[in-house]
Short mmCIF file of C-alpha atoms in Angstrom, two decimals:
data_model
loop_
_atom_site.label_atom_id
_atom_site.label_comp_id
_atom_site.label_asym_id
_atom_site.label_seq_id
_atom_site.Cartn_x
_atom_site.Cartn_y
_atom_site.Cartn_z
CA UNK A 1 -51.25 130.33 153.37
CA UNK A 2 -49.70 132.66 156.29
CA UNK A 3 -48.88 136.32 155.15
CA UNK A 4 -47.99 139.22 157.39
CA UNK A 5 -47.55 142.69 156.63
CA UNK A 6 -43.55 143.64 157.01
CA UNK A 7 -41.29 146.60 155.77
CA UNK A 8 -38.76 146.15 153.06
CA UNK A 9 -35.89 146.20 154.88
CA UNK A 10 -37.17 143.67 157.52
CA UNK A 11 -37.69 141.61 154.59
CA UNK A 12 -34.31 141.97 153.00
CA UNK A 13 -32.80 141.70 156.46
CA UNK A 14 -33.46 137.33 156.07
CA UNK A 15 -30.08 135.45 156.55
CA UNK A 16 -29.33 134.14 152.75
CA UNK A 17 -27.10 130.98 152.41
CA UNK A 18 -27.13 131.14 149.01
CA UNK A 19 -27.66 133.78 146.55
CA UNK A 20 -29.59 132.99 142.98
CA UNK A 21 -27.48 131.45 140.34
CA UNK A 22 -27.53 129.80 137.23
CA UNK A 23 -27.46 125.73 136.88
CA UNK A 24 -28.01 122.98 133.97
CA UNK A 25 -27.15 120.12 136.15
CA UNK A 26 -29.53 117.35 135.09
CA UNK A 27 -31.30 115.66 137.92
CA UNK A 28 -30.30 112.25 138.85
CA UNK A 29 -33.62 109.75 138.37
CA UNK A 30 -36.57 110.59 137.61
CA UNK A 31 -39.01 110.47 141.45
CA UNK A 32 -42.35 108.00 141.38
CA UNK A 33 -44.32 110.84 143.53
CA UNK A 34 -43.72 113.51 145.33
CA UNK A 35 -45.63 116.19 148.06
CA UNK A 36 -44.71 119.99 148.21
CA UNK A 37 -45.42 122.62 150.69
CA UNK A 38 -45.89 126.15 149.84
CA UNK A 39 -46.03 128.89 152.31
CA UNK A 40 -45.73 132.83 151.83
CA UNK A 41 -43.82 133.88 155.10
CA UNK A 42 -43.34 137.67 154.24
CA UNK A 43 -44.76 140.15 152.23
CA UNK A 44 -44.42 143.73 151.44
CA UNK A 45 -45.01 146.09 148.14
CA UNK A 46 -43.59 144.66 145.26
CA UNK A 47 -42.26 141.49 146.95
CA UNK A 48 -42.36 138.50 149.19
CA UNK A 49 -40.51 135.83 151.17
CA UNK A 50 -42.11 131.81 150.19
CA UNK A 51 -40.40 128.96 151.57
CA UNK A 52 -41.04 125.65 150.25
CA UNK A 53 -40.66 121.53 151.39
CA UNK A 54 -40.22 119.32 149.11
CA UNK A 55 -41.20 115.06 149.98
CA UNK A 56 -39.77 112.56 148.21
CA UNK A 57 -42.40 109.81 147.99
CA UNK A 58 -40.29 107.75 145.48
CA UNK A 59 -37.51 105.47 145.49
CA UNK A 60 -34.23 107.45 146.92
CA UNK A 61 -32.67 110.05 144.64
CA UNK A 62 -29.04 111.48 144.90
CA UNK A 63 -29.92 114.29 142.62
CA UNK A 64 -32.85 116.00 142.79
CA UNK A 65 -34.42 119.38 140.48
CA UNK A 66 -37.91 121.31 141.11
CA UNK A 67 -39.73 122.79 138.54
CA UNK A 68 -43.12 124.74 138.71
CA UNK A 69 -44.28 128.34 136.76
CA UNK A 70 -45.49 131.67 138.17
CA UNK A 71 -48.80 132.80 136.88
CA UNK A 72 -48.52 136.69 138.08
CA UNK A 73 -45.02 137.54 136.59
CA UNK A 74 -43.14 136.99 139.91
CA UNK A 75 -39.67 136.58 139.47
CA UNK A 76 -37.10 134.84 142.01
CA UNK A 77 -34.25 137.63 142.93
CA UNK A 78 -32.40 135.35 145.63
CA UNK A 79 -32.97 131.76 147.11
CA UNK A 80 -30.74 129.29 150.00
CA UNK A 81 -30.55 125.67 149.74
CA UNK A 82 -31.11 125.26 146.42
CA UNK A 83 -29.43 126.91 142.63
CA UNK A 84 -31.78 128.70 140.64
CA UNK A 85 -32.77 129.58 137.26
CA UNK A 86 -35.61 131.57 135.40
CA UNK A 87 -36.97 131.55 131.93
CA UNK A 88 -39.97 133.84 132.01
CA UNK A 89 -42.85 131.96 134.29
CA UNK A 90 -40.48 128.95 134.22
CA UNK A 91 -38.91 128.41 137.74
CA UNK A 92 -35.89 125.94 137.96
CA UNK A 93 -34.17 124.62 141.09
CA UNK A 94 -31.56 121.59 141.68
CA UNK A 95 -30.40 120.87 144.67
CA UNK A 96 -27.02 121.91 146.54
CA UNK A 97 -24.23 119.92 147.49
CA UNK A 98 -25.91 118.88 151.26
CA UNK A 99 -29.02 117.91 150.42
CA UNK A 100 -29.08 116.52 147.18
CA UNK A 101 -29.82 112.46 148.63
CA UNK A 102 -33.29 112.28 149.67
CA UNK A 103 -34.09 108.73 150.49
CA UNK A 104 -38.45 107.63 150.05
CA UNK A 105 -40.31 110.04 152.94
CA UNK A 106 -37.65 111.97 153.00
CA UNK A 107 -37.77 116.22 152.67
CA UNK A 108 -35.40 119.20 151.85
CA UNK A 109 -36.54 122.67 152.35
CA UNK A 110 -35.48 125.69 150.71
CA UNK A 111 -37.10 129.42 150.38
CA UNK A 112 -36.55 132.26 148.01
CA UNK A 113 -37.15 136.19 147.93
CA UNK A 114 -38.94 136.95 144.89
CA UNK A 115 -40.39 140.63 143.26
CA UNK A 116 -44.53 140.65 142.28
CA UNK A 117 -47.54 139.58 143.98
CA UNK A 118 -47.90 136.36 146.22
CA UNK A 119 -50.79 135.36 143.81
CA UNK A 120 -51.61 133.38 142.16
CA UNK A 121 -49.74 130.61 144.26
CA UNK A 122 -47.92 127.97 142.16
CA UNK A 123 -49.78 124.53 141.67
CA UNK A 124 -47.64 122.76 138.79
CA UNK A 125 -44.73 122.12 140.84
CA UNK A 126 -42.41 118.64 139.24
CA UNK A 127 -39.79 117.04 141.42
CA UNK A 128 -37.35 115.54 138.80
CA UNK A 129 -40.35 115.59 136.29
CA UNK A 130 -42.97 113.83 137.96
CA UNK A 131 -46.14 115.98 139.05
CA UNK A 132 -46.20 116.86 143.15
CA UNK A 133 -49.70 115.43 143.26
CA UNK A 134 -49.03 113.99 146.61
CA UNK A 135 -49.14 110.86 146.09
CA UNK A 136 -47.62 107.95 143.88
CA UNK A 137 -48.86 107.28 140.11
CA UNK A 138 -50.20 103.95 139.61
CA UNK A 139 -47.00 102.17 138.09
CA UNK A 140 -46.97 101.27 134.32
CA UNK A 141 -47.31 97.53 134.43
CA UNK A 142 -46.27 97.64 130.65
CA UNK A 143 -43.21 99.19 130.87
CA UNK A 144 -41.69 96.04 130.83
CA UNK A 145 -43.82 93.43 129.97
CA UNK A 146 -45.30 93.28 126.19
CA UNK A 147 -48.59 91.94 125.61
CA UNK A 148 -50.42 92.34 122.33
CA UNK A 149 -54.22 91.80 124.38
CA UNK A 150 -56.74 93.88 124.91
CA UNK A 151 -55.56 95.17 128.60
CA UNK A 152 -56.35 98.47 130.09
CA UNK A 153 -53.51 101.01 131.28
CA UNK A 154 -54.26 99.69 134.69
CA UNK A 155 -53.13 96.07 133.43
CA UNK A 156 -56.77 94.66 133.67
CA UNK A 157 -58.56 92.49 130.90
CA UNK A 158 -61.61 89.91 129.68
CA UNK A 159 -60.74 88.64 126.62
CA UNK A 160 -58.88 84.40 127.08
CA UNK A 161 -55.70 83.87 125.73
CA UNK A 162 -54.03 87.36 127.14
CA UNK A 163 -50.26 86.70 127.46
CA UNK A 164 -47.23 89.05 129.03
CA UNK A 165 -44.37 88.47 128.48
CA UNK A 166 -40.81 89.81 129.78
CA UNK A 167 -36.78 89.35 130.17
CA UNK A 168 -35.12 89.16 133.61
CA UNK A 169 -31.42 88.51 135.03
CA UNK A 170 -30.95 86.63 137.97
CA UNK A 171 -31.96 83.31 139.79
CA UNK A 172 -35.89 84.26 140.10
CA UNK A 173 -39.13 86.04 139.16
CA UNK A 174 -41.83 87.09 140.63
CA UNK A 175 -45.33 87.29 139.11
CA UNK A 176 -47.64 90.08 140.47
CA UNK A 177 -51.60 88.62 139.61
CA UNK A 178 -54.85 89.91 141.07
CA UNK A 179 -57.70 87.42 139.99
CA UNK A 180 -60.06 84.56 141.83
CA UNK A 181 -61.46 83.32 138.80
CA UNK A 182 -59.30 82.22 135.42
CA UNK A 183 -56.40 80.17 135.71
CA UNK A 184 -52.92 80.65 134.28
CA UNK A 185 -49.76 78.92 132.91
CA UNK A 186 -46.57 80.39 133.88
CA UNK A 187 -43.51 79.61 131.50
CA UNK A 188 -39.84 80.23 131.71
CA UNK A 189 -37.71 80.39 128.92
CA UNK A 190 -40.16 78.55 126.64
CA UNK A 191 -41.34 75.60 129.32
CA UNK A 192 -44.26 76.00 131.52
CA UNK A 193 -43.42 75.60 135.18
CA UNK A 194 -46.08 76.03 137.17
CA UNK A 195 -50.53 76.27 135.95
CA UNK A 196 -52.06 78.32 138.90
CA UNK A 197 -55.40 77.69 139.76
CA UNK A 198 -57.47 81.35 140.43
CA UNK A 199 -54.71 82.89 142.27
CA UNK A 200 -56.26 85.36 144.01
CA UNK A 201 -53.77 88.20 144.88
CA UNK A 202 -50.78 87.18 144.89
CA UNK A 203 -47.19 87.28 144.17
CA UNK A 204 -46.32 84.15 142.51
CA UNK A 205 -42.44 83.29 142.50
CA UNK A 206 -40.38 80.82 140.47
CA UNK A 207 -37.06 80.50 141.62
CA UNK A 208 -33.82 78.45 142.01
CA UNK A 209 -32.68 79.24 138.37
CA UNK A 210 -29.45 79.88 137.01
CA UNK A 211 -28.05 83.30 137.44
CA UNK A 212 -28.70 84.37 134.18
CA UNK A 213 -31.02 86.34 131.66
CA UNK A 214 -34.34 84.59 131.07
CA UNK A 215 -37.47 85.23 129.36
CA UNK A 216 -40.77 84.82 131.24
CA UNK A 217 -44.55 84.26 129.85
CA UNK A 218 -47.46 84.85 131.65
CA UNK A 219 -50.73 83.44 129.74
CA UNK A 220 -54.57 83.34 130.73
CA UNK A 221 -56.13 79.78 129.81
CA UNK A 222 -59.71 80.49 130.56
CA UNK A 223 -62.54 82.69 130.16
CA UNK A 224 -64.59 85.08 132.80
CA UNK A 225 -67.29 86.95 130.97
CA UNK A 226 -69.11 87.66 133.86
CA UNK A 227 -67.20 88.25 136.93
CA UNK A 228 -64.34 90.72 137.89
CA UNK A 229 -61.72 91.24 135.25
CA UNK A 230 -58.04 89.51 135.94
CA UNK A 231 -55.16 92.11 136.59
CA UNK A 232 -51.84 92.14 135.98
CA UNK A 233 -49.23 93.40 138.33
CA UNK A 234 -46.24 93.07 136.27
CA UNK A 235 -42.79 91.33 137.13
CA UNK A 236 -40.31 91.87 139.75
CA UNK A 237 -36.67 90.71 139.57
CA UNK A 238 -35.95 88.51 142.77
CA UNK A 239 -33.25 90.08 144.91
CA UNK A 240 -29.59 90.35 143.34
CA UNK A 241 -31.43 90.60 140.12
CA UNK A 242 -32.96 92.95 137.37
CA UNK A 243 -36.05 92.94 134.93
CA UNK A 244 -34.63 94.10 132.02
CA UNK A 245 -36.40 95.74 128.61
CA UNK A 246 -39.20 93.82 127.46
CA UNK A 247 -39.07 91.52 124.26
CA UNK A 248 -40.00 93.45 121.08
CA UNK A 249 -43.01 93.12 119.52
CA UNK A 250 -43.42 91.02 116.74
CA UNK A 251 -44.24 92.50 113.42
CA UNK A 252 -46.57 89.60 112.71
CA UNK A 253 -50.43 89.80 114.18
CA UNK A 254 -53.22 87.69 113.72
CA UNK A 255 -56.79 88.42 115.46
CA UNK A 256 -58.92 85.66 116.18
CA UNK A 257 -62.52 86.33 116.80
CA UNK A 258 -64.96 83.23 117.21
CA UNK A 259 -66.68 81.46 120.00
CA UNK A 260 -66.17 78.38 122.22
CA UNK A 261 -64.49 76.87 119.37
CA UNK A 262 -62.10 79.59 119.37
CA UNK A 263 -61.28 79.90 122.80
CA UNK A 264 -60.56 76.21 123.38
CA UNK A 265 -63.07 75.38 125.64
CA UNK A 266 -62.57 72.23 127.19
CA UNK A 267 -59.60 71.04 124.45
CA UNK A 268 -57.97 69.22 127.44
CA UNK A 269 -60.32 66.82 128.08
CA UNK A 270 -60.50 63.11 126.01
CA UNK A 271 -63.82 62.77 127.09
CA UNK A 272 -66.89 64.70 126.35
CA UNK A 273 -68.58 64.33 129.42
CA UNK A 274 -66.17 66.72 131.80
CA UNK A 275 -68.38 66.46 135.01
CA UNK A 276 -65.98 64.19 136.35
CA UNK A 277 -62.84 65.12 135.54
CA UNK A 278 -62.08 68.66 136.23
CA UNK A 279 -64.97 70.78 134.55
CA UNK A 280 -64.66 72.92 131.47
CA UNK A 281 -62.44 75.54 133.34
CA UNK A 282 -59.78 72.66 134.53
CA UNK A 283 -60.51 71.31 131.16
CA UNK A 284 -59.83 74.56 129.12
CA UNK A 285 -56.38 76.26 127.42
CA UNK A 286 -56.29 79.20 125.22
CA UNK A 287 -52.92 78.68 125.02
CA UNK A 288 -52.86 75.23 122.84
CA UNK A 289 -56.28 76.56 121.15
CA UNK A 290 -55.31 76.59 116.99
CA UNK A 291 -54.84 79.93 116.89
CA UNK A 292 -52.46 80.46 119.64
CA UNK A 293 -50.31 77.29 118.24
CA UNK A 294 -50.78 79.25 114.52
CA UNK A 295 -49.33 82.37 115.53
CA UNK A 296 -46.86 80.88 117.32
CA UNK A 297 -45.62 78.59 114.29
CA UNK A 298 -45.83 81.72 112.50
CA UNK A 299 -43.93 83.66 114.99
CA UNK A 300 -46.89 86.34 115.41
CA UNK A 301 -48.51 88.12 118.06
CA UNK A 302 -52.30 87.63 118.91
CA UNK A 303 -55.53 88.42 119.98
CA UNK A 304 -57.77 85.65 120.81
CA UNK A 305 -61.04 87.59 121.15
CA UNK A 306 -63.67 84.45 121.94
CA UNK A 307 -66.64 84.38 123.62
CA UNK A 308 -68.28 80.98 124.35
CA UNK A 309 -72.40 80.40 123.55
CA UNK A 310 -72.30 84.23 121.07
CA UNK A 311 -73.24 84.17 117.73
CA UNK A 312 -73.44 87.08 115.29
CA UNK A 313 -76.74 88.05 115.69
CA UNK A 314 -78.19 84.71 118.15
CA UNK A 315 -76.85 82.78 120.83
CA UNK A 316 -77.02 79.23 121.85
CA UNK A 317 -80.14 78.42 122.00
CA UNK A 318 -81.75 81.48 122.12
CA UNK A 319 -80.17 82.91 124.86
CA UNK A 320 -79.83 86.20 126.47
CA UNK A 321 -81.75 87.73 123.60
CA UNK A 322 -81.06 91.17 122.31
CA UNK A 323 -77.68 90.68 122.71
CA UNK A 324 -75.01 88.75 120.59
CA UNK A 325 -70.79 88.63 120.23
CA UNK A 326 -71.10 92.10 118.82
CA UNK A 327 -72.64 93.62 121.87
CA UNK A 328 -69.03 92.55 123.36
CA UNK A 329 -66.45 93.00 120.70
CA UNK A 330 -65.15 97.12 121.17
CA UNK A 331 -64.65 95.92 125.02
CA UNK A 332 -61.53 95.19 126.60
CA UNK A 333 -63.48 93.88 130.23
CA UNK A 334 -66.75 92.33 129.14
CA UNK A 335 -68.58 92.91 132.30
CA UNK A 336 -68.43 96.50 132.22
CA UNK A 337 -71.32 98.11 130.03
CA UNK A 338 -70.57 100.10 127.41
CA UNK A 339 -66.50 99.72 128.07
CA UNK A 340 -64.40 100.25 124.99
CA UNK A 341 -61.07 99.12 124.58
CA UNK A 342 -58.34 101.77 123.68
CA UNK A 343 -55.98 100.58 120.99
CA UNK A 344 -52.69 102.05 121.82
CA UNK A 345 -51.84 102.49 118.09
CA UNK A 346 -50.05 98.97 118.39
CA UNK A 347 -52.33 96.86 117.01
CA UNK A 348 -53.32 96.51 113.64
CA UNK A 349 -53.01 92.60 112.06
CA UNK A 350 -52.33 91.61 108.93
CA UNK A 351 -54.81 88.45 108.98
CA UNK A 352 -58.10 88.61 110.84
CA UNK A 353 -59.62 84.65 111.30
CA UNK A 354 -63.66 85.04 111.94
CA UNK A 355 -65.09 81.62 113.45
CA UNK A 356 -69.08 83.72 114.51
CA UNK A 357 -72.45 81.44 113.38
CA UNK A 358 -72.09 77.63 115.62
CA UNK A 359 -74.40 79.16 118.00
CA UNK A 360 -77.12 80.97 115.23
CA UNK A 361 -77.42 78.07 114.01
CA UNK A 362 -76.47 74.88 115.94
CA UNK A 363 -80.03 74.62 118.22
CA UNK A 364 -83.42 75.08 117.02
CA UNK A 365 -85.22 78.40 117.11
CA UNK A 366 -87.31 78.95 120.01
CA UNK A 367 -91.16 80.01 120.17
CA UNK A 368 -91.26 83.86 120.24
CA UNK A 369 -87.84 84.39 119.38
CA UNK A 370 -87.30 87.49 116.62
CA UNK A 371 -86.79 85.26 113.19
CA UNK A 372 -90.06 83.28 112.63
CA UNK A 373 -88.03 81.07 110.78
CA UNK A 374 -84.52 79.82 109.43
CA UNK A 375 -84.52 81.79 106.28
CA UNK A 376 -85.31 85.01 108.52
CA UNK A 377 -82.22 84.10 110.69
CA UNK A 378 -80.00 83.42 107.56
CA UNK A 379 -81.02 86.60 106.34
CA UNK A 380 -80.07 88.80 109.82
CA UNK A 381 -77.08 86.67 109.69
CA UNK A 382 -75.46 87.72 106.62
CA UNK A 383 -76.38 91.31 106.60
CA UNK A 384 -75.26 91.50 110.39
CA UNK A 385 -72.03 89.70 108.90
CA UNK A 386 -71.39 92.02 106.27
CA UNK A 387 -71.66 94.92 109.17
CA UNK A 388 -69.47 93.70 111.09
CA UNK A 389 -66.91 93.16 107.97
CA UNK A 390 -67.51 96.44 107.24
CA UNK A 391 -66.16 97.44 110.78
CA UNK A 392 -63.10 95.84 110.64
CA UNK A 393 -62.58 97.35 107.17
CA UNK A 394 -62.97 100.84 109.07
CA UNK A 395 -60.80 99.17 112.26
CA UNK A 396 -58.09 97.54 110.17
CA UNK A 397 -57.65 98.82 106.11
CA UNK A 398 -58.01 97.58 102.84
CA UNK A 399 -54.70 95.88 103.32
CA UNK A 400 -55.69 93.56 106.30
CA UNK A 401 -56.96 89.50 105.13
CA UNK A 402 -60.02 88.55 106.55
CA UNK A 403 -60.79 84.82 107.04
CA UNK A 404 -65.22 83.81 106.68
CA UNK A 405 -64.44 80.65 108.49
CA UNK A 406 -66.38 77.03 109.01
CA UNK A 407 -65.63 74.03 110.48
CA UNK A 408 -68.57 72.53 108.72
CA UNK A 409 -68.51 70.79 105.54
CA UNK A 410 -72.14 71.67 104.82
CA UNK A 411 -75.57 72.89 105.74
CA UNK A 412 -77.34 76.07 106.83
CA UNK A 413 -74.11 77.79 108.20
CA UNK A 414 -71.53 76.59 105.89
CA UNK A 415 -73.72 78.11 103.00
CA UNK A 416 -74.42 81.41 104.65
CA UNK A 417 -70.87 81.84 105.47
CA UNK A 418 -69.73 81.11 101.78
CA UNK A 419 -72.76 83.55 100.43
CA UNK A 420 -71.02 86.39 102.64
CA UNK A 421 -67.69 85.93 101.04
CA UNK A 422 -69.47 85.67 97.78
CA UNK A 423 -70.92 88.96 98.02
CA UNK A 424 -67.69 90.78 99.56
CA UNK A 425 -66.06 89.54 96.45
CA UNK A 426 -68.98 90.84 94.27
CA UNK A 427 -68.34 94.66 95.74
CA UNK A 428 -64.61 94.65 95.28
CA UNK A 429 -63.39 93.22 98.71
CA UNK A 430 -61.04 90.66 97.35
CA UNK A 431 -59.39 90.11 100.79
CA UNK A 432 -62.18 88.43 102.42
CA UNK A 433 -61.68 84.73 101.91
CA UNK A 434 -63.65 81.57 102.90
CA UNK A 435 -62.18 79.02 105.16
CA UNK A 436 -63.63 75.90 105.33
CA UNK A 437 -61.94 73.68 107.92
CA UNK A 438 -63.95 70.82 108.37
CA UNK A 439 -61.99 67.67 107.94
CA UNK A 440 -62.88 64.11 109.26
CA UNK A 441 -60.44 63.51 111.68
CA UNK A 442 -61.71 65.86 113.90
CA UNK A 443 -62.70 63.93 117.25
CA UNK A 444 -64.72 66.42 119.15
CA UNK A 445 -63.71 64.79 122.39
CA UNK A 446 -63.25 67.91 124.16
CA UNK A 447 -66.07 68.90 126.57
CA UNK A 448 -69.44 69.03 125.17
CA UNK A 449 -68.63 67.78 121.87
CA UNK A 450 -66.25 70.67 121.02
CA UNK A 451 -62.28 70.55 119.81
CA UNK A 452 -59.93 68.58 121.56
CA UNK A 453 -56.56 69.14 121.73
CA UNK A 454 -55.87 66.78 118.77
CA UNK A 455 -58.40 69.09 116.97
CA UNK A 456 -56.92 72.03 117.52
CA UNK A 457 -53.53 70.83 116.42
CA UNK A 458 -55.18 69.42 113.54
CA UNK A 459 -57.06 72.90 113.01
CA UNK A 460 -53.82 74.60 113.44
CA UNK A 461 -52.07 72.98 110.62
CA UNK A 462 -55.08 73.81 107.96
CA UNK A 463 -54.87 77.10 108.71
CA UNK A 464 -51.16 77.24 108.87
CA UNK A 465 -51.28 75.52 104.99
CA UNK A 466 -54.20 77.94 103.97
CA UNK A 467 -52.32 81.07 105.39
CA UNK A 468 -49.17 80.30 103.04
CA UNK A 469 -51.20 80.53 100.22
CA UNK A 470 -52.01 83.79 100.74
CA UNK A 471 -48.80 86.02 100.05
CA UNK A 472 -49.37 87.64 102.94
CA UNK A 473 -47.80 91.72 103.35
CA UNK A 474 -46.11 90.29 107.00
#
């Protein structure tokens, strides 16, 4: 800041095009970002000369108003290029006639007289109600694309399964994606049109439609524990055309938590050995898994929250020991330690489907591992079961179903998960049910012995007949 010593009437002596008034002209459009310079020119006792420069780093405005508070009790006596107001610290100015249209880079400068001290200098200064931080806020990628996932502000996530969805008018529709490892469908008005293959950054477009409104799905078919979360972009309108408001949410939600039979690992294949054809990933859709076709039939929204080889206190085989599904389950990007997913107060499901205990049980215990034997396990599995209930009580309310399921008909998991439900029901918790879904025309020809597609459809309809039963509070 310049200052230099000047008398009064050298002050006052400052050719004035415009002398304060009072204006409640709204401003035109809100600015994405904006840069202001403040300078003290003048100053005497009692009083000073500022000018300022506004930037407009958003899209062009033909209307603009700037906003920011003294902190000393200054108080603006006359100003040029601009109409002012004051309400205590409160400074208000809109623009004039000339220089109202300020196009993205582009300035207008004004400068006032005002009575106090030059400090302290104004830092909150708002250019048509966005902060002059000097730079552009990261865009809200959910302003017009709903998703009921677990996805950060930024528009990043883990979990398989995450869908957006939007509306647009026009003959296109671009698809803004940052991610080298999970693969996507891409649907239009219900169909898919296009499965892309770890995109990378990109802006994917589908276009030659008719010039109308249309609805557009994005959804993530396979899973990425370990590597760089996927990121959405959002959608943007091809040229001549508009997104428009995103869908509403539905009032329906379901939460599916489970493993690789969850997530639908490898439900596209018809063979069990995928080493030929594709792999699991090429192999793999969250989006036909049974509970993405359930809530769909049911006209809910989802979470598909599935992480292959986790059990609820052991993995398969043994693995990464210490650790199990609910070392993962608060996080919305699984890589990150100790990341927890902030529910934006949107989310809070009527039914909650638990598939957790294939991979405590399915492989023998190890030499060395924690449980010296199966009853041991059984026993770390029920009480770390009836934890993990009791967080989703806390999570979700009394009022929320929870579904114990099994897709066995019997054995050492299938009896542990019906002794869990037992005992809910013993202390009170009526809502926790048992779901057994094992039925004998399930093929297992997906990868590795787990659903097919057949399955899951077959899966899907169980659940769809057991859910009915229910008298659910949708």
């Amino acid at each position: 800041m310049h200052r230099s010593k000047s008398a009064a009437a050298a002050a006052l002596a400052v050719a004035l095009t415009a002398a304060a008034t009072i204006s409640g002209a709204p401003a035109a459009r809100a600015a994405a970002g904006c840069k202001v310079d403040y300078q003290v020119t003048t100053e005497w006792q009692g009083g000073f000369i500022a000018s300022l420069n506004v930037t407009n780093l958003g899209d062009a405005v033909t209307g603009w108003r700037l906003t920011w508070s003294f902190g000393g009790g200054q108080a603006v006596s006359q100003i040029w290029n601009g109409t002012v107001r004051q309400s205590g610290a409160q400074v208000t100015v809109d623009n004039v006639g000339y220089n109202g249209s300020l196009g993205t880079g582009a300035s207008a400068g004004l400068g006032f007289v005002a009575n106090g001290p030059t400090t302290p200098v104004p830092t909150d200064f708002a250019f048509n109600g966005t902060a002059c931080t000097g730079s552009v806020p990261a865009p809200d990628v959910l302003a017009q694309a709903h998703t009921a996932g677990r996805v950060t502000k930024s528009g990043q996530y883990s979990w398989p399964g995450v869908y957006f969805e939007g509306r647009f008018r026009g003959t296109g529709v671009g698809i803004s994606l940052n991610d080298s490892n999970n693969d996507y469908d891409v649907q239009i008005d219900g169909a898919t049109v296009a499965t892309l293959s770890k995109p990378g950054r990109t802006t994917y477009w589908v276009n030659n439609l008719s010039n109308a409104d249309h609805g557009v799905r994005l959804v993530k078919r396979t899973e990425s524990a370990w590597v760089a979360a996927g990121e959405f972009g959002g959608f943007v309108a091809a040229n001549g055309g508009a997104i428009l408001a995103k869908p509403v949410a539905r009032s329906r939600q379901i939460e599916f938590i489970g493993d690789s039979l969850t997530a639908g690992y490898g439900n596209l294949s018809t063979t069990r050995d995928c080493s030929t054809n594709g792999g699991v990933d090429r192999n793999t859709n969250t989006d036909i898994s049974f509970g993405a076709l359930t809530s769909r039939a049911l006209n809910a929204d989802y979470q598909v929250n599935a992480f292959s080889g986790r059990g609820m206190v052991r993995n398969y085989g043994g693995g990464s020991p210490g650790t199990s599904y609910r070392t993962y389950y608060d996080r919305a990007l699984l890589n990150v330690d100790g990341d927890v997913w902030q529910n934006p107060g949107t989310w809070h499901p009527q039914l909650v489907v638990v598939g957790l205990g294939t991979n405590d049980f399915s492989t023998a215990l190890n030499p060395g591992e924690q449980w010296p034997d199966t009853q041991s396990l059984v026993a770390a599995y029920k009480s770390a079961y009836q934890g993990f209930l009791d967080k989703l009580r806390a999570r979700y309310g009394s009022g929320t179903t929870i579904l114990v399921s099994v897709g066995q008909a019997s054995g050492t998991f299938t009896d542990a998960v019906r002794q869990v439900a037992q005992d809910r029901a013993a202390q009170g918790d009526t809502k926790v049910r048992y779901w057994n879904y094992a039925d004998p025309a399930l093929d297992l020809l997906g990868c590795d012995w787990h659903f097919s597609r057949h399955d899951h459809q077959l899966i899907s309809g169980l659940l769809r007949d057991y859910i009915s039963g229910l008298n659910l509070a949708w």
